[in-house]
CSV table of C-alpha atoms in Angstrom, one decimal:
chain,number,residue,atom,x,y,z
A,1,UNK,CA,0.0,-0.1,0.0
A,2,UNK,CA,1.2,3.0,-1.0
A,3,UNK,CA,0.4,7.3,-1.8
A,4,UNK,CA,2.2,10.4,-3.1
A,5,UNK,CA,2.5,12.5,0.1
A,6,UNK,CA,-0.2,15.8,-1.0
A,7,UNK,CA,1.3,19.2,-1.4
A,8,UNK,CA,0.7,20.2,2.1
A,9,UNK,CA,2.4,17.1,3.6
A,10,UNK,CA,5.3,17.3,1.3
A,11,UNK,CA,5.4,21.5,2.6
A,12,UNK,CA,5.5,20.0,6.4
A,13,UNK,CA,8.0,17.2,5.2
A,14,UNK,CA,10.4,19.1,3.5
A,15,UNK,CA,13.2,17.3,2.6
A,16,UNK,CA,13.1,15.3,5.7
A,17,UNK,CA,16.6,16.9,7.0
A,18,UNK,CA,14.3,19.1,9.7
A,19,UNK,CA,11.7,18.5,12.6
A,20,UNK,CA,8.2,19.2,12.0
A,21,UNK,CA,7.0,17.4,14.5
A,22,UNK,CA,4.2,17.4,17.2
A,23,UNK,CA,4.0,16.2,20.8
A,24,UNK,CA,0.5,15.5,22.5
A,25,UNK,CA,1.4,14.7,26.4
A,26,UNK,CA,-1.1,12.8,28.8
A,27,UNK,CA,-0.9,11.7,32.1
A,28,UNK,CA,-2.0,8.5,33.7
A,29,UNK,CA,-2.4,7.5,37.2
A,30,UNK,CA,-1.7,3.2,37.7
A,31,UNK,CA,0.5,0.8,37.1
A,32,UNK,CA,1.5,0.0,33.2
A,33,UNK,CA,3.6,-3.0,31.9
A,34,UNK,CA,5.7,-2.0,28.7
A,35,UNK,CA,4.8,-5.1,27.3
A,36,UNK,CA,1.1,-3.7,27.5
A,37,UNK,CA,2.1,-0.2,26.1
A,38,UNK,CA,3.6,-1.8,23.0
A,39,UNK,CA,0.5,-4.1,22.1
A,40,UNK,CA,-1.7,-1.4,22.2
A,41,UNK,CA,0.1,0.5,20.0
A,42,UNK,CA,0.7,-2.4,17.8
A,43,UNK,CA,-3.2,-2.8,17.7
A,44,UNK,CA,-3.0,1.2,16.0
A,45,UNK,CA,-1.1,0.2,13.4
A,46,UNK,CA,-3.1,-2.9,12.8
A,47,UNK,CA,-5.8,-0.2,12.4
A,48,UNK,CA,-4.0,2.2,10.8
A,49,UNK,CA,-1.9,0.9,8.0
A,50,UNK,CA,-0.2,4.7,7.8
A,51,UNK,CA,0.9,4.3,11.3
A,52,UNK,CA,3.2,1.3,9.6
A,53,UNK,CA,4.7,3.5,6.7
A,54,UNK,CA,7.8,4.9,5.8
A,55,UNK,CA,8.6,7.3,2.9
A,56,UNK,CA,10.5,6.3,-0.1
A,57,UNK,CA,11.4,8.7,-2.0
A,58,UNK,CA,11.1,7.8,-5.8
A,59,UNK,CA,13.2,8.5,-9.0
A,60,UNK,CA,11.6,11.8,-9.5
A,61,UNK,CA,12.2,13.1,-6.0
A,62,UNK,CA,8.8,12.9,-4.7
A,63,UNK,CA,8.0,11.2,-1.5
A,64,UNK,CA,5.4,8.2,-1.3
A,65,UNK,CA,4.0,6.8,1.7
A,66,UNK,CA,4.4,3.0,1.7
A,67,UNK,CA,3.8,0.3,3.9
A,68,UNK,CA,6.7,-2.4,3.7
A,69,UNK,CA,6.0,-6.0,3.7
A,70,UNK,CA,8.0,-5.7,6.9
A,71,UNK,CA,6.9,-3.5,9.5
A,72,UNK,CA,8.8,-1.5,12.8
A,73,UNK,CA,6.7,-1.1,15.4
A,74,UNK,CA,6.3,2.2,17.1
A,75,UNK,CA,9.0,2.3,19.2
A,76,UNK,CA,9.1,3.6,23.2
A,77,UNK,CA,11.6,6.0,24.9
A,78,UNK,CA,11.4,5.4,28.6
A,79,UNK,CA,12.5,7.6,30.8
A,80,UNK,CA,12.4,7.6,35.1
A,81,UNK,CA,9.4,10.2,35.9
A,82,UNK,CA,11.2,12.6,38.4
A,83,UNK,CA,8.9,15.8,38.1
A,84,UNK,CA,5.3,16.8,37.2
A,85,UNK,CA,7.2,19.3,34.7
A,86,UNK,CA,9.6,16.4,33.1
A,87,UNK,CA,7.1,15.9,30.3
A,88,UNK,CA,8.2,20.3,29.3
A,89,UNK,CA,11.5,19.1,29.0
A,90,UNK,CA,10.9,15.7,27.0
A,91,UNK,CA,8.2,17.5,24.7
A,92,UNK,CA,11.4,20.4,23.6
A,93,UNK,CA,13.7,16.9,23.3
A,94,UNK,CA,11.4,15.5,21.0
A,95,UNK,CA,10.9,18.5,18.8
A,96,UNK,CA,14.5,18.3,17.5
A,97,UNK,CA,14.6,14.5,17.2
A,98,UNK,CA,14.6,13.8,13.8
A,99,UNK,CA,12.4,10.7,12.7
A,100,UNK,CA,14.2,7.9,10.3
A,101,UNK,CA,11.6,8.2,7.9
A,102,UNK,CA,13.2,5.8,5.4
A,103,UNK,CA,12.9,3.1,7.5
A,104,UNK,CA,10.7,4.0,10.4
A,105,UNK,CA,7.2,4.8,11.3
A,106,UNK,CA,6.4,8.2,11.9
A,107,UNK,CA,5.1,8.3,14.9
A,108,UNK,CA,7.1,7.3,18.6
A,109,UNK,CA,5.6,7.0,22.0
A,110,UNK,CA,7.5,9.0,24.9
A,111,UNK,CA,6.0,7.0,28.5
A,112,UNK,CA,8.1,9.0,31.6
A,113,UNK,CA,8.0,6.2,33.9
A,114,UNK,CA,6.7,6.6,37.7
A,115,UNK,CA,5.5,4.3,40.4
A,116,UNK,CA,2.2,5.2,40.1
A,117,UNK,CA,2.1,8.1,37.9
A,118,UNK,CA,3.2,8.5,34.0
A,119,UNK,CA,3.1,10.7,31.3
A,120,UNK,CA,3.1,9.5,28.0
A,121,UNK,CA,3.8,11.7,25.2
A,122,UNK,CA,2.5,10.8,21.7
A,123,UNK,CA,5.2,12.1,19.1
A,124,UNK,CA,4.4,11.7,15.4
A,125,UNK,CA,5.6,14.1,12.5
A,126,UNK,CA,3.1,16.5,11.0
A,127,UNK,CA,3.0,15.4,7.5
A,128,UNK,CA,1.8,12.4,9.0
A,129,UNK,CA,-1.4,13.5,10.6
A,130,UNK,CA,-3.1,16.6,12.4
A,131,UNK,CA,-4.2,17.4,15.9
A,132,UNK,CA,-7.4,15.8,15.1
A,133,UNK,CA,-6.0,12.8,14.1
A,134,UNK,CA,-3.9,12.3,16.9
A,135,UNK,CA,-6.4,12.7,19.8
A,136,UNK,CA,-8.5,9.9,18.2
A,137,UNK,CA,-5.1,7.6,17.8
A,138,UNK,CA,-5.0,8.2,22.4
A,139,UNK,CA,-8.8,7.5,22.5
A,140,UNK,CA,-7.8,4.4,21.0
A,141,UNK,CA,-4.7,3.6,22.0
A,142,UNK,CA,-6.3,3.9,26.1
A,143,UNK,CA,-9.4,2.1,25.3
A,144,UNK,CA,-7.0,-1.1,24.0
A,145,UNK,CA,-4.2,-0.5,26.8
A,146,UNK,CA,-7.7,-0.6,29.8
A,147,UNK,CA,-8.9,-3.7,27.5
A,148,UNK,CA,-7.1,-5.5,25.1
A,149,UNK,CA,-9.7,-7.4,23.4
A,150,UNK,CA,-11.2,-4.2,22.5
A,151,UNK,CA,-12.0,-3.1,19.4
A,152,UNK,CA,-11.3,-0.1,17.8
A,153,UNK,CA,-12.6,-0.6,13.8
A,154,UNK,CA,-10.7,-0.7,11.0
A,155,UNK,CA,-9.8,2.3,9.1
A,156,UNK,CA,-10.3,2.6,5.1
A,157,UNK,CA,-7.2,4.8,4.6
A,158,UNK,CA,-7.4,7.9,2.1
A,159,UNK,CA,-4.9,6.9,-0.5
A,160,UNK,CA,-5.0,10.4,-2.4
A,161,UNK,CA,-7.2,13.5,-3.6
A,162,UNK,CA,-10.2,11.5,-4.7
A,163,UNK,CA,-10.8,10.0,-1.3
A,164,UNK,CA,-11.9,13.3,-0.5
A,165,UNK,CA,-12.8,15.3,-3.0
A,166,UNK,CA,-16.0,14.0,-4.6
A,167,UNK,CA,-15.4,12.9,-7.7
A,168,UNK,CA,-18.2,15.0,-9.7
A,169,UNK,CA,-16.6,18.0,-8.4
A,170,UNK,CA,-12.6,16.3,-8.8
A,171,UNK,CA,-13.4,15.3,-12.6
A,172,UNK,CA,-15.3,18.8,-13.3
A,173,UNK,CA,-13.7,20.5,-16.2
A,174,UNK,CA,-15.0,23.7,-15.3
A,175,UNK,CA,-13.7,23.5,-12.0
A,176,UNK,CA,-10.3,21.6,-12.8
A,177,UNK,CA,-9.4,24.6,-15.1
A,178,UNK,CA,-10.4,27.1,-12.2
A,179,UNK,CA,-7.9,25.6,-9.7
A,180,UNK,CA,-5.2,25.2,-12.1
A,181,UNK,CA,-5.6,28.9,-12.9
A,182,UNK,CA,-5.3,29.8,-9.7
A,183,UNK,CA,-3.0,27.2,-8.8
A,184,UNK,CA,-0.8,29.0,-11.6
A,185,UNK,CA,-1.5,32.8,-10.9
A,186,UNK,CA,-0.3,32.0,-7.4
A,187,UNK,CA,2.8,30.3,-8.4
A,188,UNK,CA,3.9,32.8,-10.3
A,189,UNK,CA,3.1,35.4,-7.2
A,190,UNK,CA,5.0,33.5,-4.9
A,191,UNK,CA,8.0,33.0,-7.4
A,192,UNK,CA,8.0,37.0,-7.9
A,193,UNK,CA,8.2,37.6,-4.1
A,194,UNK,CA,11.7,38.8,-3.1
A,195,UNK,CA,13.2,36.8,-0.4
A,196,UNK,CA,16.8,37.0,2.3
A,197,UNK,CA,19.7,34.5,1.2
A,198,UNK,CA,19.4,33.5,5.0
A,199,UNK,CA,16.3,31.6,7.0
A,200,UNK,CA,15.6,34.0,10.4
A,201,UNK,CA,18.0,32.7,13.0
A,202,UNK,CA,14.9,31.5,15.4
A,203,UNK,CA,17.1,31.2,17.9
A,204,UNK,CA,16.6,28.9,21.3
A,205,UNK,CA,13.2,27.3,21.2
A,206,UNK,CA,10.6,27.2,24.4
A,207,UNK,CA,7.3,25.9,25.6
A,208,UNK,CA,5.0,27.9,28.3
A,209,UNK,CA,1.9,25.9,29.9
A,210,UNK,CA,-0.4,26.7,32.3
A,211,UNK,CA,-4.0,25.9,33.3
A,212,UNK,CA,-7.3,27.7,34.2
A,213,UNK,CA,-9.1,27.0,36.9
A,214,UNK,CA,-12.2,24.7,36.6
A,215,UNK,CA,-14.6,27.5,37.3
A,216,UNK,CA,-12.9,30.3,35.6
A,217,UNK,CA,-12.8,27.9,32.6
A,218,UNK,CA,-16.8,27.2,32.6
A,219,UNK,CA,-17.7,31.1,33.5
A,220,UNK,CA,-15.6,31.8,29.9
A,221,UNK,CA,-17.8,29.1,28.0
A,222,UNK,CA,-20.8,30.2,29.5
A,223,UNK,CA,-19.8,33.9,29.2
A,224,UNK,CA,-18.9,33.4,24.9
A,225,UNK,CA,-22.4,31.7,25.2
A,226,UNK,CA,-24.3,34.4,26.7
A,227,UNK,CA,-22.8,36.9,23.8
A,228,UNK,CA,-22.7,34.3,21.2
A,229,UNK,CA,-19.6,34.4,20.3
A,230,UNK,CA,-17.3,31.5,20.1
A,231,UNK,CA,-14.1,30.7,22.7
A,232,UNK,CA,-12.2,30.6,19.5
A,233,UNK,CA,-13.2,34.2,18.7
A,234,UNK,CA,-12.7,35.4,22.1
A,235,UNK,CA,-9.4,34.0,22.9
A,236,UNK,CA,-8.5,35.3,19.1
A,237,UNK,CA,-9.4,38.7,20.2
A,238,UNK,CA,-8.0,38.9,23.5
A,239,UNK,CA,-4.7,37.3,22.2
A,240,UNK,CA,-4.6,39.9,19.4
A,241,UNK,CA,-5.1,42.4,22.4
A,242,UNK,CA,-2.2,41.2,24.3
A,243,UNK,CA,0.1,41.4,21.5
A,244,UNK,CA,-0.6,44.8,20.9
A,245,UNK,CA,-0.1,45.9,24.5
A,246,UNK,CA,3.1,43.5,25.8
A,247,UNK,CA,4.7,44.4,22.1
A,248,UNK,CA,3.7,47.8,20.5
A,249,UNK,CA,4.6,48.6,17.0
A,250,UNK,CA,6.1,45.0,16.7
A,251,UNK,CA,2.8,43.6,16.8
A,252,UNK,CA,1.2,42.6,13.5
A,253,UNK,CA,-2.6,42.6,14.6
A,254,UNK,CA,-2.8,38.9,12.6
A,255,UNK,CA,-3.7,35.7,14.3
A,256,UNK,CA,-3.6,32.6,12.4
A,257,UNK,CA,-6.5,30.3,13.1
A,258,UNK,CA,-6.5,26.7,11.8
A,259,UNK,CA,-9.4,24.9,10.7
A,260,UNK,CA,-10.4,21.4,11.1
A,261,UNK,CA,-11.4,20.6,7.5
A,262,UNK,CA,-13.8,17.3,8.8
A,263,UNK,CA,-16.2,20.0,9.3
A,264,UNK,CA,-16.3,20.7,5.5
A,265,UNK,CA,-15.4,17.6,4.1
A,266,UNK,CA,-17.1,14.7,5.7
A,267,UNK,CA,-15.0,12.3,3.4
A,268,UNK,CA,-12.5,12.8,6.1
A,269,UNK,CA,-13.5,11.1,9.2
A,270,UNK,CA,-12.6,11.2,12.9
A,271,UNK,CA,-10.4,8.5,12.8
A,272,UNK,CA,-8.9,9.0,9.3
A,273,UNK,CA,-4.8,9.7,9.6
A,274,UNK,CA,-4.7,13.0,7.5
A,275,UNK,CA,-3.3,16.5,7.7
A,276,UNK,CA,-4.5,18.5,5.5
A,277,UNK,CA,-5.8,21.7,6.9
A,278,UNK,CA,-7.8,25.2,6.1
A,279,UNK,CA,-6.9,28.6,7.4
A,280,UNK,CA,-8.6,31.9,8.8
A,281,UNK,CA,-6.6,34.9,9.6
A,282,UNK,CA,-8.2,37.0,12.2
A,283,UNK,CA,-7.3,41.1,13.1
A,284,UNK,CA,-9.2,43.8,14.9
A,285,UNK,CA,-9.9,46.9,14.3
A,286,UNK,CA,-8.2,49.3,16.4
A,287,UNK,CA,-10.5,52.2,16.5
A,288,UNK,CA,-13.2,50.0,18.2
A,289,UNK,CA,-13.7,48.8,21.6
A,290,UNK,CA,-13.3,45.1,22.7
A,291,UNK,CA,-16.8,44.0,22.8
A,292,UNK,CA,-17.2,45.8,19.2
A,293,UNK,CA,-14.5,44.3,17.9
A,294,UNK,CA,-16.1,40.7,19.4
A,295,UNK,CA,-19.0,41.1,17.2
A,296,UNK,CA,-17.2,42.2,14.5
A,297,UNK,CA,-15.0,39.4,14.1
A,298,UNK,CA,-17.4,36.7,14.8
A,299,UNK,CA,-19.4,38.0,11.9
A,300,UNK,CA,-15.8,38.2,9.7
A,301,UNK,CA,-15.8,34.3,10.9
A,302,UNK,CA,-19.6,33.4,10.4
A,303,UNK,CA,-18.7,34.5,6.5
A,304,UNK,CA,-15.3,33.3,5.6
A,305,UNK,CA,-15.9,29.2,7.1
A,306,UNK,CA,-19.0,29.7,5.2
A,307,UNK,CA,-17.1,30.0,2.1
A,308,UNK,CA,-14.3,27.6,3.1
A,309,UNK,CA,-14.1,25.0,-0.1
A,310,UNK,CA,-11.6,22.6,1.0
A,311,UNK,CA,-12.1,20.3,-2.2
A,312,UNK,CA,-11.3,23.6,-4.5
A,313,UNK,CA,-8.5,24.4,-2.3
A,314,UNK,CA,-6.6,21.1,-2.5
A,315,UNK,CA,-6.8,20.5,-5.8
A,316,UNK,CA,-5.4,24.1,-6.5
A,317,UNK,CA,-2.5,23.1,-4.1
A,318,UNK,CA,-2.0,20.0,-5.9
A,319,UNK,CA,-1.8,21.6,-9.6
A,320,UNK,CA,1.2,23.8,-7.9
A,321,UNK,CA,3.6,20.7,-6.5
A,322,UNK,CA,6.0,22.5,-8.8
A,323,UNK,CA,5.9,25.5,-6.4
A,324,UNK,CA,6.7,24.3,-3.6
A,325,UNK,CA,10.2,24.9,-3.3
A,326,UNK,CA,9.4,28.5,-4.1
A,327,UNK,CA,6.8,28.5,-1.5
A,328,UNK,CA,8.7,26.6,1.3
A,329,UNK,CA,11.8,29.2,0.5
A,330,UNK,CA,8.8,32.3,1.1
A,331,UNK,CA,7.6,30.7,4.2
A,332,UNK,CA,11.2,30.5,6.2
A,333,UNK,CA,13.5,33.4,4.7
A,334,UNK,CA,10.3,35.6,4.4
A,335,UNK,CA,9.2,38.6,7.2
A,336,UNK,CA,6.9,37.3,9.8
A,337,UNK,CA,3.5,38.6,9.0
A,338,UNK,CA,1.4,37.3,12.0
A,339,UNK,CA,1.5,37.7,15.5
A,340,UNK,CA,1.2,33.9,16.3
A,341,UNK,CA,-0.8,30.8,15.2
A,342,UNK,CA,-4.2,30.3,17.3
A,343,UNK,CA,-5.7,26.7,17.6
A,344,UNK,CA,-8.6,25.3,19.9
A,345,UNK,CA,-9.0,22.0,19.9
A,346,UNK,CA,-12.0,23.0,21.8
A,347,UNK,CA,-14.0,20.2,24.1
A,348,UNK,CA,-11.9,16.5,24.3
A,349,UNK,CA,-14.2,13.8,24.5
A,350,UNK,CA,-12.1,10.9,26.2
A,351,UNK,CA,-12.9,9.0,29.3
A,352,UNK,CA,-11.7,10.0,32.2
A,353,UNK,CA,-11.9,6.6,34.1
A,354,UNK,CA,-10.8,3.1,33.0
A,355,UNK,CA,-10.5,-0.4,34.5
A,356,UNK,CA,-7.4,-0.4,35.3
A,357,UNK,CA,-6.1,3.1,35.4
A,358,UNK,CA,-7.4,6.8,35.4
A,359,UNK,CA,-6.6,9.2,32.7
A,360,UNK,CA,-5.8,12.3,34.7
A,361,UNK,CA,-5.1,15.4,32.0
A,362,UNK,CA,-4.4,15.8,28.0
A,363,UNK,CA,-2.0,18.5,28.1
A,364,UNK,CA,-2.3,20.3,24.9
A,365,UNK,CA,-0.3,19.8,21.8
A,366,UNK,CA,2.8,21.6,20.9
A,367,UNK,CA,3.9,21.8,17.2
A,368,UNK,CA,7.5,23.2,16.3
A,369,UNK,CA,8.6,23.5,12.9
A,370,UNK,CA,11.0,25.2,10.4
A,371,UNK,CA,8.4,26.9,8.1
A,372,UNK,CA,8.4,30.3,9.1
A,373,UNK,CA,7.0,32.3,12.9
A,374,UNK,CA,7.0,29.4,15.2
A,375,UNK,CA,5.1,31.3,18.0
A,376,UNK,CA,1.9,28.9,18.1
A,377,UNK,CA,-1.0,28.5,21.4
A,378,UNK,CA,-2.6,25.7,21.3
A,379,UNK,CA,-5.7,25.4,23.7
A,380,UNK,CA,-8.0,22.4,24.8
A,381,UNK,CA,-10.7,21.5,27.7
A,382,UNK,CA,-10.6,18.5,29.2
A,383,UNK,CA,-12.9,17.6,32.3
A,384,UNK,CA,-13.9,20.9,32.2
A,385,UNK,CA,-10.2,22.4,32.6
A,386,UNK,CA,-9.1,24.6,29.7
A,387,UNK,CA,-5.2,23.9,29.1
A,388,UNK,CA,-3.1,26.1,27.2
A,389,UNK,CA,0.6,25.5,25.8
A,390,UNK,CA,2.8,28.7,24.1
A,391,UNK,CA,5.3,27.3,22.1
A,392,UNK,CA,7.8,30.2,20.4
A,393,UNK,CA,11.6,31.3,19.6
A,394,UNK,CA,13.6,34.1,20.8
A,395,UNK,CA,14.3,34.8,17.7
A,396,UNK,CA,10.8,36.0,17.3
A,397,UNK,CA,9.0,36.6,20.1
A,398,UNK,CA,11.6,36.6,22.8
A,399,UNK,CA,10.6,34.5,26.2
A,400,UNK,CA,10.1,37.6,28.3
A,401,UNK,CA,7.8,39.0,26.1
A,402,UNK,CA,6.0,35.4,25.7
A,403,UNK,CA,5.9,35.2,29.9
A,404,UNK,CA,4.5,38.9,29.8
A,405,UNK,CA,1.5,37.8,26.9
A,406,UNK,CA,0.7,34.5,29.2
A,407,UNK,CA,0.6,36.8,32.4
A,408,UNK,CA,-1.1,39.3,30.5
A,409,UNK,CA,-3.5,37.0,29.0
A,410,UNK,CA,-4.7,35.5,31.9
A,411,UNK,CA,-5.2,38.8,33.7
A,412,UNK,CA,-7.4,39.9,30.9
A,413,UNK,CA,-10.1,37.2,30.6
A,414,UNK,CA,-10.2,37.2,34.7
A,415,UNK,CA,-10.4,40.9,34.2
A,416,UNK,CA,-13.4,40.5,31.5
A,417,UNK,CA,-15.3,38.1,33.3
A,418,UNK,CA,-15.0,39.8,36.7
A,419,UNK,CA,-16.4,43.0,35.4
A,420,UNK,CA,-19.5,40.0,33.7
A,421,UNK,CA,-20.2,38.9,36.7
A,422,UNK,CA,-20.2,42.4,38.5
A,423,UNK,CA,-22.7,44.1,36.1
């Protein structure tokens, strides 16, 4: 079984010499055996063919996912647990540890082993899958770890664009012509944009983590519902405000928000191993106050998402493979134009209590790659608690400014909730 990497996947892979990794840590209360963990990982590989795949580069220098006859198990690295913060250091180490993509799977597990409490880190190359896929993998892994006989089904894997874009669209001459022309225009534009000879020195990478307490988390969700504003829009607007306050003229007033393709392409199932995303860029109006900006931004989000078309987007990108190198250079060497990427995974619906262990918490994923500004904030909610991971690099956002952004973000949320309660 094999398939050619799509444009976005090739971009994330690059030449395979620079890591572009996502890490999702979670904490378990219980006692575990390595053989049981390996068995559960093996069941994931049995269900999902691409978890067994290596990457093969053909004679035209095109990468393919390919499942070999003799597959390698998902590697496990075991570390003795010394503190509750070990997972942060191990996450940062995993960002920079390359996958041997020609010979081994593009996924691995780190087990920070304690006596009765363990942290586990699911690590994968971002060209393999997105955060939504990874959350499903954790759900399935824990289900089998708890009950080796559990049925997790079998994935019918995506074998190419034809498994995502409906045939009436993919074979429509008008749509194909439109996609090709947009792709050619984008290719020409990208090749004409001047870039520097060297990539920006991103210097030291860092990870900042925090949680809102359960009361504050629930108040925030309720407050957004009362305003008829999504939590994502509220937090995006707040992030834009805080970047402006902390960075002043260095702020760009732009935040990029990934949108799950599964909302618009029902062909991509929850348990599909897939790494294609859509994007919306948000900005605030400096002439408006926070509440008016919220309404304006929510209206923009609603209109923009209504127009998102994953099918045409995929067709355009697939027509632009010859622009891949130029696009990658632009991302690596071009000037940064946004403050950060902000991603809200929303409520994670994975059981808390199992027969032989407890899932105490899931930490929000962290992602780091070589394509431009690394500043990324990811939030998720588990057991009613909102969790944040904030990734950055000194060359883009100094660490002391990132700490100030975290502190002001927490303070701003609580201040607005307190004002709402008082009024």
